[in-house]
Tab-separated table of C-alpha atoms and ligand atoms in Angstrom:
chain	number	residue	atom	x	y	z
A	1	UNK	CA	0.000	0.000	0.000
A	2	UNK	CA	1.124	3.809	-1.064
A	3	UNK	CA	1.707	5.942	1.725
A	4	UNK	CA	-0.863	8.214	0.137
A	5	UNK	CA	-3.678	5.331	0.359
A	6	UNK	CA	-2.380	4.572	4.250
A	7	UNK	CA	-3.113	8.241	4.969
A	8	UNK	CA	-6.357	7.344	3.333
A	9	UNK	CA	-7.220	4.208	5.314
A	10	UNK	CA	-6.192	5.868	8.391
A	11	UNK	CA	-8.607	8.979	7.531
A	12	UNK	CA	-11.617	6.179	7.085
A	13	UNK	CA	-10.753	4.646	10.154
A	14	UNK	CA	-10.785	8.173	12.284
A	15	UNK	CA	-14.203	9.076	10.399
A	16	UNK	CA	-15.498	5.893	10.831
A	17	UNK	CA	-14.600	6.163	14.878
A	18	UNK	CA	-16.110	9.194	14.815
A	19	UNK	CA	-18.989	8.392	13.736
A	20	UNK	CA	-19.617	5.392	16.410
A	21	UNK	CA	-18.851	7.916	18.904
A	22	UNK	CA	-21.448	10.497	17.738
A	23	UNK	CA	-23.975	7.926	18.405
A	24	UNK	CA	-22.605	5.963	21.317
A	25	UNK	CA	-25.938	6.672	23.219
A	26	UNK	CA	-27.986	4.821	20.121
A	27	UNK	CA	-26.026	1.559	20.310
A	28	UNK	CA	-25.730	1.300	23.617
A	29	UNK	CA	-29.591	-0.500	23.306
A	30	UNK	CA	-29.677	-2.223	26.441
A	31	UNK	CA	-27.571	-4.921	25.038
A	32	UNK	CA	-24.617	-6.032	27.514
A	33	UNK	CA	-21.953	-6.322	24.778
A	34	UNK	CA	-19.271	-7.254	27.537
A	35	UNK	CA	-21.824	-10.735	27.574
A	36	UNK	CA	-21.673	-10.745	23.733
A	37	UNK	CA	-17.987	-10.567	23.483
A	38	UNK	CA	-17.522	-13.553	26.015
A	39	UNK	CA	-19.953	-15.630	23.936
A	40	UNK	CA	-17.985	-14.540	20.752
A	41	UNK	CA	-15.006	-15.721	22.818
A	42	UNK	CA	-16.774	-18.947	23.695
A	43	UNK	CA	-17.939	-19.434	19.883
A	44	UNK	CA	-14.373	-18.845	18.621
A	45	UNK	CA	-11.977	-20.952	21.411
A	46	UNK	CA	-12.421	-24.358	19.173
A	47	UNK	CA	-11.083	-22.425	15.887
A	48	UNK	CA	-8.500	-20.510	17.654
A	49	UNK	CA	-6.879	-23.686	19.375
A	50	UNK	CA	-3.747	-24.033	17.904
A	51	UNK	CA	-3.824	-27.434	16.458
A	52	UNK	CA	-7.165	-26.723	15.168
A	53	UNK	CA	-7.502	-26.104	10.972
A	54	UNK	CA	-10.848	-24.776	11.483
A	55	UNK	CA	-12.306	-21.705	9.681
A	56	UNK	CA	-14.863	-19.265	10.288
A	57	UNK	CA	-16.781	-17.148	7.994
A	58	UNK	CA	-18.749	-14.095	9.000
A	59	UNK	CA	-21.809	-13.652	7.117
A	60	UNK	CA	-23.545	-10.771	7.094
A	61	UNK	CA	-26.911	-10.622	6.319
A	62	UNK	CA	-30.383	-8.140	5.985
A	63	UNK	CA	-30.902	-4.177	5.368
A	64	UNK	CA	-29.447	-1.996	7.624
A	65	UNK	CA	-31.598	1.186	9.172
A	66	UNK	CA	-31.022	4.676	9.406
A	67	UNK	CA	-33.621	6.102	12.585
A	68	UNK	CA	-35.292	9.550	12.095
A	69	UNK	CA	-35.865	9.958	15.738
A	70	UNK	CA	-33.642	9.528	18.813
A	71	UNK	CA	-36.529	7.705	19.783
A	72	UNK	CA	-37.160	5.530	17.339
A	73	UNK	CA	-40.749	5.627	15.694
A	74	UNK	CA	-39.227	6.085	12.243
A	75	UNK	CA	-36.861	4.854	10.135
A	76	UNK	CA	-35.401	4.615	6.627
A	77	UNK	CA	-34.942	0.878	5.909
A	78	UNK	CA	-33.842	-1.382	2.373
A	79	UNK	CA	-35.672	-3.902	0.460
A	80	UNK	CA	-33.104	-6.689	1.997
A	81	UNK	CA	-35.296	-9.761	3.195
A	82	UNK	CA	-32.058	-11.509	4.521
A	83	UNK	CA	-32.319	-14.556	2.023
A	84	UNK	CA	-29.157	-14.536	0.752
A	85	UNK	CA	-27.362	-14.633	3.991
A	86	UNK	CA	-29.464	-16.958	5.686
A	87	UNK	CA	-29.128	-19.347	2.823
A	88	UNK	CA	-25.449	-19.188	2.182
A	89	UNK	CA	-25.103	-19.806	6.768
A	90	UNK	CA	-27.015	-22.712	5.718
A	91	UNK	CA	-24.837	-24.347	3.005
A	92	UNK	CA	-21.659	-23.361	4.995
A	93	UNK	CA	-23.374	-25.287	7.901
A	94	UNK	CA	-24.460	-28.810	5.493
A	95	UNK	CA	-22.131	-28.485	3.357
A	96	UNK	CA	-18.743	-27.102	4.862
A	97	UNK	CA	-17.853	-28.905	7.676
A	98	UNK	CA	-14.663	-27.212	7.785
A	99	UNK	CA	-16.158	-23.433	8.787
A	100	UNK	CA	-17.666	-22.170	11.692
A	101	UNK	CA	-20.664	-19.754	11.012
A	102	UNK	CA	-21.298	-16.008	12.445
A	103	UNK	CA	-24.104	-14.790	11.465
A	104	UNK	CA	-24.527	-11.319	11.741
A	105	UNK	CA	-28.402	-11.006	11.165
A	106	UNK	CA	-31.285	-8.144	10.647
A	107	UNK	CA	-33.351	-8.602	13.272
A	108	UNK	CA	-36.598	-9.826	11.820
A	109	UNK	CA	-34.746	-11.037	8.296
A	110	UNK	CA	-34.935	-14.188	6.963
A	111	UNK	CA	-33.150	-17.000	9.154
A	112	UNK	CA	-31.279	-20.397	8.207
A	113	UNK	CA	-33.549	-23.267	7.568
A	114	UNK	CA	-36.863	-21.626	8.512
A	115	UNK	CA	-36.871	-18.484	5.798
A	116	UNK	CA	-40.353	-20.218	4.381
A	117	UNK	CA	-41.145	-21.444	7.381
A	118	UNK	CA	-44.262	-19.383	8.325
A	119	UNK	CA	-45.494	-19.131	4.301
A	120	UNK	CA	-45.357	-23.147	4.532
A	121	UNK	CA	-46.944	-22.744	8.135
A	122	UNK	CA	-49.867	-21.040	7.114
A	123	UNK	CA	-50.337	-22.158	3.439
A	124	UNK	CA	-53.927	-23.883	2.832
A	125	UNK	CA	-52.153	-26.242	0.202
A	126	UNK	CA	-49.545	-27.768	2.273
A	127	UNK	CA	-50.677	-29.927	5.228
A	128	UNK	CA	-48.109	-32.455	5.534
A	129	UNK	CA	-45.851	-31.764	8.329
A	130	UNK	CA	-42.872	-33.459	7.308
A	131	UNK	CA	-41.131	-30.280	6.070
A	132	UNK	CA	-42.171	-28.551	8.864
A	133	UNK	CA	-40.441	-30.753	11.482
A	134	UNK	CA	-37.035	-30.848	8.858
A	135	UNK	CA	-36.783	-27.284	9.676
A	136	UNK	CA	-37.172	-27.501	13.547
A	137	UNK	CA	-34.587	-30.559	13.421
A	138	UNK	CA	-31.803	-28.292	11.431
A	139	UNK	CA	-32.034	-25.420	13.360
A	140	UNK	CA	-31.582	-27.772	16.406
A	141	UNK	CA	-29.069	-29.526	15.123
A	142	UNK	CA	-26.960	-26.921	13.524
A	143	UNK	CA	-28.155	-23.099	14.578
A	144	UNK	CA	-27.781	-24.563	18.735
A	145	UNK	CA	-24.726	-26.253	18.091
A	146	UNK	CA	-21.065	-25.698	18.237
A	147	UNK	CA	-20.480	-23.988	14.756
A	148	UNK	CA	-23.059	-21.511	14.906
A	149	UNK	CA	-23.359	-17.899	17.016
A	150	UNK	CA	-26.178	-15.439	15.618
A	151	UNK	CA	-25.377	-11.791	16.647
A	152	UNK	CA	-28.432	-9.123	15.599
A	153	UNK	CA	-28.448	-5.982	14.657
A	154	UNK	CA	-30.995	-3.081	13.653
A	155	UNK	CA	-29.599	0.324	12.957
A	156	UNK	CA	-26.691	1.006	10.420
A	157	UNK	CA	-24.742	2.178	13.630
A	158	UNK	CA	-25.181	-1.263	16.046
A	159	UNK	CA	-23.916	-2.898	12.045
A	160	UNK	CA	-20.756	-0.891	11.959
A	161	UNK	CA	-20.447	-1.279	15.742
A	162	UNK	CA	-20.388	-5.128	15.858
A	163	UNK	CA	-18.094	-5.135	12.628
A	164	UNK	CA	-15.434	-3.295	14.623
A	165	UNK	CA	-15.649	-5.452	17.809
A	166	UNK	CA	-16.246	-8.952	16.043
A	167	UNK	CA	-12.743	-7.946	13.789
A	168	UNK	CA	-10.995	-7.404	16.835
A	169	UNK	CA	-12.225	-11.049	18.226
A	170	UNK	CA	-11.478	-12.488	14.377
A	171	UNK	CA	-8.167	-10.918	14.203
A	172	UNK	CA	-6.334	-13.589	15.388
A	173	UNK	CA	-7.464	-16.114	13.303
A	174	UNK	CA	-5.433	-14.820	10.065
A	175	UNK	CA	-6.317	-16.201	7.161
A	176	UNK	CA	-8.471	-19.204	8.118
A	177	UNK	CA	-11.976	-16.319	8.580
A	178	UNK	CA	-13.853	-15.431	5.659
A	179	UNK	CA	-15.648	-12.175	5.643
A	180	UNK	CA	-18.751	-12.628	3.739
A	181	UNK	CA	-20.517	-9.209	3.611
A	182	UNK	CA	-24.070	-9.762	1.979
A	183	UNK	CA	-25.816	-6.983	4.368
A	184	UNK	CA	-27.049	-3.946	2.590
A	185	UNK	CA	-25.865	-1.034	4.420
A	186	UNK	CA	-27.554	2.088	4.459
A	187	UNK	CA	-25.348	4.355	2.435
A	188	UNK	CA	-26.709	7.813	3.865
A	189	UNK	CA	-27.820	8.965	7.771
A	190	UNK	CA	-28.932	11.498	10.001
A	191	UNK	CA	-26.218	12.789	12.099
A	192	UNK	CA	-27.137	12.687	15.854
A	193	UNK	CA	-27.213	16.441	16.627
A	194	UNK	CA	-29.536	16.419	13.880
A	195	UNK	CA	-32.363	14.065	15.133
A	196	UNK	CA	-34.846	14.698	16.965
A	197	UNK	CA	-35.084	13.655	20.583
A	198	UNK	CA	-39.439	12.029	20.334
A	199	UNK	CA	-41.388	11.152	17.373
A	200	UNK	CA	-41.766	14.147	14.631
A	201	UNK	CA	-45.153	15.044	14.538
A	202	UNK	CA	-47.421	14.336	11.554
A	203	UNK	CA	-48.351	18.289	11.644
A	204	UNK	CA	-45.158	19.391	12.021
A	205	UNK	CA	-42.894	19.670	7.717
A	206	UNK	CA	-40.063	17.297	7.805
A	207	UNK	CA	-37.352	20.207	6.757
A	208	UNK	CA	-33.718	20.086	6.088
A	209	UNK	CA	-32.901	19.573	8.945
A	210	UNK	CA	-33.156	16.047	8.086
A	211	UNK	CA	-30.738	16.274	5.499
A	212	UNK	CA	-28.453	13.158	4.871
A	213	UNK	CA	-25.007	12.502	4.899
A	214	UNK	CA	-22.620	9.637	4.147
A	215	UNK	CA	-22.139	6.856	6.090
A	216	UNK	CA	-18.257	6.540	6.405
A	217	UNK	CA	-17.160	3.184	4.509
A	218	UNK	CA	-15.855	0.696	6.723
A	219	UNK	CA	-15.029	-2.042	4.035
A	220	UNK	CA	-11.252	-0.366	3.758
A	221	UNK	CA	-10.778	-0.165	6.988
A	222	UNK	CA	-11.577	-3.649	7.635
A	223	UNK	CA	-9.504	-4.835	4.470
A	224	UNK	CA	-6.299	-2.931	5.762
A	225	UNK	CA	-6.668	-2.384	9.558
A	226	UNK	CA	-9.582	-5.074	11.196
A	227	UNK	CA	-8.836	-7.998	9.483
A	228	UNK	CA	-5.668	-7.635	6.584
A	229	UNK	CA	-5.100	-11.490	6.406
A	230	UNK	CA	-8.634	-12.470	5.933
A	231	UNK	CA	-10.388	-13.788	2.497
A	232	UNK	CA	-13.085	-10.818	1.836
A	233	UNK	CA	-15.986	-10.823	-0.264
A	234	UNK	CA	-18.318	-7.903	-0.449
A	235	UNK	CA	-21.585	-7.651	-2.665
A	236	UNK	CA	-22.437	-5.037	-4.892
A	237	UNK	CA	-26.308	-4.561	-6.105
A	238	UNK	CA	-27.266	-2.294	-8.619
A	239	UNK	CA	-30.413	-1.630	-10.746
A	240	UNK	CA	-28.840	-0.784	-13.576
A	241	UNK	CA	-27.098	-3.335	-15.402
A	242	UNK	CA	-25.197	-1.326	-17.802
A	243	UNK	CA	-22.878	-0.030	-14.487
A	244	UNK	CA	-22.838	-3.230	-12.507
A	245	UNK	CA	-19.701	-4.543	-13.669
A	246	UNK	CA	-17.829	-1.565	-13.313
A	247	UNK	CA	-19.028	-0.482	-10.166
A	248	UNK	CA	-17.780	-3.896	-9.174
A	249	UNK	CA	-14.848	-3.643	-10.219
A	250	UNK	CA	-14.563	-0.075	-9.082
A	251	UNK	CA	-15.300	-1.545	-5.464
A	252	UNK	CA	-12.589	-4.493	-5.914
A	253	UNK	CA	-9.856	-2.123	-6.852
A	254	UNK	CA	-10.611	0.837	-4.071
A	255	UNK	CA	-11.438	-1.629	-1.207
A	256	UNK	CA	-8.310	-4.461	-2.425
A	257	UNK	CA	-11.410	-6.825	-1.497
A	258	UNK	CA	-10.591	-10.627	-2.802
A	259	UNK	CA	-14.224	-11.193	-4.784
A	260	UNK	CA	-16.828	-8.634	-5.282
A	261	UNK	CA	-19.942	-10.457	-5.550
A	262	UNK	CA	-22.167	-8.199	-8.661
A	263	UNK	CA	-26.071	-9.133	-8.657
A	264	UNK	CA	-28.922	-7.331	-10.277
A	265	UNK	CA	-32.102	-6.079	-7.891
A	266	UNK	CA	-34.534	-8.291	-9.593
A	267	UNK	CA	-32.724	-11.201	-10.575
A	268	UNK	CA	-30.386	-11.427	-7.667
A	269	UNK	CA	-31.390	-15.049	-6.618
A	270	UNK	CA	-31.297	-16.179	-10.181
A	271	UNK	CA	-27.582	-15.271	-10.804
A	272	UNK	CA	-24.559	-13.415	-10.001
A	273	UNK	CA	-21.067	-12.350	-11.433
A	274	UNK	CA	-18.266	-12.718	-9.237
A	275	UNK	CA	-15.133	-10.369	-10.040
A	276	UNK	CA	-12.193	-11.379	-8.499
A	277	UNK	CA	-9.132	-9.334	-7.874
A	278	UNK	CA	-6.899	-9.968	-10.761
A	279	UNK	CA	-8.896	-11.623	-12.851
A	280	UNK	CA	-10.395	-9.526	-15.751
A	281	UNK	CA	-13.557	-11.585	-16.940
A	282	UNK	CA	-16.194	-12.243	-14.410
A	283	UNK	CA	-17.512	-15.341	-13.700
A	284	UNK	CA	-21.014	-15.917	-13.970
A	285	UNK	CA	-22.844	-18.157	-11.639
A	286	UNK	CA	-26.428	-19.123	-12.899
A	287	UNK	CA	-29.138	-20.961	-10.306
A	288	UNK	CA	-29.754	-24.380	-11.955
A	289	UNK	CA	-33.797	-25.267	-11.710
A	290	UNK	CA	-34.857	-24.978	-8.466
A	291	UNK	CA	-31.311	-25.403	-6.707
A	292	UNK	CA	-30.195	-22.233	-4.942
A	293	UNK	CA	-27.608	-20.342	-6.547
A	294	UNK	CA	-26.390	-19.952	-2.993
A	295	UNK	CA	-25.078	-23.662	-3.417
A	296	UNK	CA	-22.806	-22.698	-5.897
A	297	UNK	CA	-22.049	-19.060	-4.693
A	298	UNK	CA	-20.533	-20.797	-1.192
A	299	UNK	CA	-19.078	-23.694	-3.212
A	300	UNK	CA	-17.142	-20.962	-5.687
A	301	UNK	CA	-15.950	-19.099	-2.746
A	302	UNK	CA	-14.930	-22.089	-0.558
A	303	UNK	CA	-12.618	-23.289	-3.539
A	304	UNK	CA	-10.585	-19.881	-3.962
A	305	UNK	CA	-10.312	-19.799	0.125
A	306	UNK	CA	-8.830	-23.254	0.027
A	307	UNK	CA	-6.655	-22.201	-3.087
A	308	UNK	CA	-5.234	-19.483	-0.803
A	309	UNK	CA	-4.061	-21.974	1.541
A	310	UNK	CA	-2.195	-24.261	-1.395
A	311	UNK	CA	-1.023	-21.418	-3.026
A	312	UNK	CA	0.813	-20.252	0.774
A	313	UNK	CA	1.942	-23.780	1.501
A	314	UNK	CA	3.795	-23.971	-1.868
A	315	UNK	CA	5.488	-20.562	-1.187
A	316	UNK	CA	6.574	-21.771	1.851
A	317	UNK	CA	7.839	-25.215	1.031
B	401	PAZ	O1	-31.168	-9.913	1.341
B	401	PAZ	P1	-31.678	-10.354	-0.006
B	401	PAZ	O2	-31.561	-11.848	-0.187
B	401	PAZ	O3	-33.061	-9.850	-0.271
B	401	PAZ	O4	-30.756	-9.654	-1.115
B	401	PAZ	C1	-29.357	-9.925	-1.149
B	401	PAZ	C2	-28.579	-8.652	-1.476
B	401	PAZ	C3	-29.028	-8.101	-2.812
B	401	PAZ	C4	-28.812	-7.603	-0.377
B	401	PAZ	C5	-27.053	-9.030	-1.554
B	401	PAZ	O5	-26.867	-9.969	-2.541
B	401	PAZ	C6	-26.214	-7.785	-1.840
B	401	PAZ	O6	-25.961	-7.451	-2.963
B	401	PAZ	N1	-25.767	-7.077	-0.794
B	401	PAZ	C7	-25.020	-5.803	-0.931
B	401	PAZ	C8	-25.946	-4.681	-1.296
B	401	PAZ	C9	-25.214	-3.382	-1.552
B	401	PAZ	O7	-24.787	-3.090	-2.685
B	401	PAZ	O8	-25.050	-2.644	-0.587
């Protein structure tokens, strides 16, 4: 790295600090985050024993909000239901015995195993409980075992929040943790001294005063500072298809992230184009039938982590 894009990553990281300060009273939600870091300890002892080969990804998963009130009535939210994320936790957790799961989840988004659960619940066609029960058992089985902590979040502050704290916890785990980062994050906020202390009135005009700014980007930070050893694959959406691939690549290049993940608002669950860093062409994923393109999102991804490994134990031999 230049010295002129350290200065940069060190300017992100002061912004970004700043930022969680300015709203220190809004995350501090009654949560006891001293009790969440001990589980996070708790969840991560098996991978960090030394002996151990284990990996860990952290998904990341659901829209992010921005409040309009200090207390919260309104918000501005995203169209993320939290599929993605909760899918992909569930074919790292079948089909990856090798990773541990953290799943850093929208409160209220879709969940792994049960993200049809209360359409299937409730449907008038579908009476056989069968599938029903399947659901309970995997959750059981994998969501209240060993390999699997859930961590929620609401606001686009708690998000960057928990990023921060769960880097410092992944830190030491090198290059064995995946960063998976299929949240959508509110781009724009209301600075604190800007928000209103109780609910805006429905007589009273929303005015500037409610003007937006930009939410400080993290994902360089995290890339250079949090977590520099770890594989990292962000998402990029876009409506417009004509920009998607550049945008992509735009984001690979500024953020040094390993795989940018580049999907399409309406057919997002019906394929994606990975670009990877150093690779010009993208490659496109399609969902086959009715299989999840998840299946072959995680697989794709698992393959290139394990490929960093080789390519390290080569260099070193
Ligand atoms: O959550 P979901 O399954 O409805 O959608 C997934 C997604 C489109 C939020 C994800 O694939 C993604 O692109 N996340 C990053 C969005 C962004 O550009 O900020």
């Amino acid at each position: 790295m230049s010295l002129s894009e350290s200065a940069s990553v060190e300017a992100d990281a002061a912004q970004l600090d700043a930022f969680l300060a300015s709203f220190d009273d809004l995350t501090a939600d009654g949560r006891d985050h001293s009790a969440l870091e001990q589980r996070l300890e708790r969840f991560l002892a098996g991978a960090r024993a030394e002996t151990s080969g284990r990996r860990v990804v952290m998904i990341t998963s659901g829209g992010t909000t921005v409040p309009l009130e200090k207390n919260c009535v309104r918000s501005i939210d995203n169209f993320s239901s939290g599929t993605r994320g909760a899918w992909s936790c569930e074919e790292f957790l079948e089909r990856h015995e090798g990773y541990d799961v953290l799943f850093l989840t929208r409160g209220g988004s879709a969940q792994p195993f049960v993200s049809d659960f209360q359409e299937v619940l409730f449907s008038e066609e579908r009476e056989d409980p069968t599938y029903l029960h399947g659901c309970v058992d995997k959750v059981m089985r994998y969501c209240h075992g060993p390999r699997f902590l859930r961590v929620e979040f609401t606001t686009v502050f708690e998000y960057l929040h928990l990023m921060r704290m769960v880097s410092k916890h992944l830190r030491p785990l090198g290059s064995r943790v995946m960063v998976y980062l299929a949240a959508a994050v509110s781009d724009f906020y209301v600075p604190a001294d800007r928000l209103p202390m109780n609910k805006i009135q429905s007589r009273d005009r929303v005015t500037g005063d409610l003007a937006l700014e930009k939410t400080p980007k993290a994902l360089g930070v995290m890339r250079h500072r949090w977590l520099p050893e770890a594989m990292m694959v962000s998402f990029k959406l876009e409506t417009d298809e004509s920009i998607l691939i550049d945008k992509a690549r735009a984001a690979a290049r500024l953020y040094d992230v390993d795989v940018v993940v580049a999907n399409l608002l309406h057919t997002r669950k019906d394929v994606v184009q990975l670009v990877v860093r150093g690779q010009d062409a993208p490659i496109v994923l399609e969902r086959a039938g009715d299989r999840r393109l998840e299946g072959k999102l995680v697989a794709t991804l698992v393959d290139r982590h394990e490929r960093r490994f080789v390519v390290n134990e080569r260099e070193l031999s």
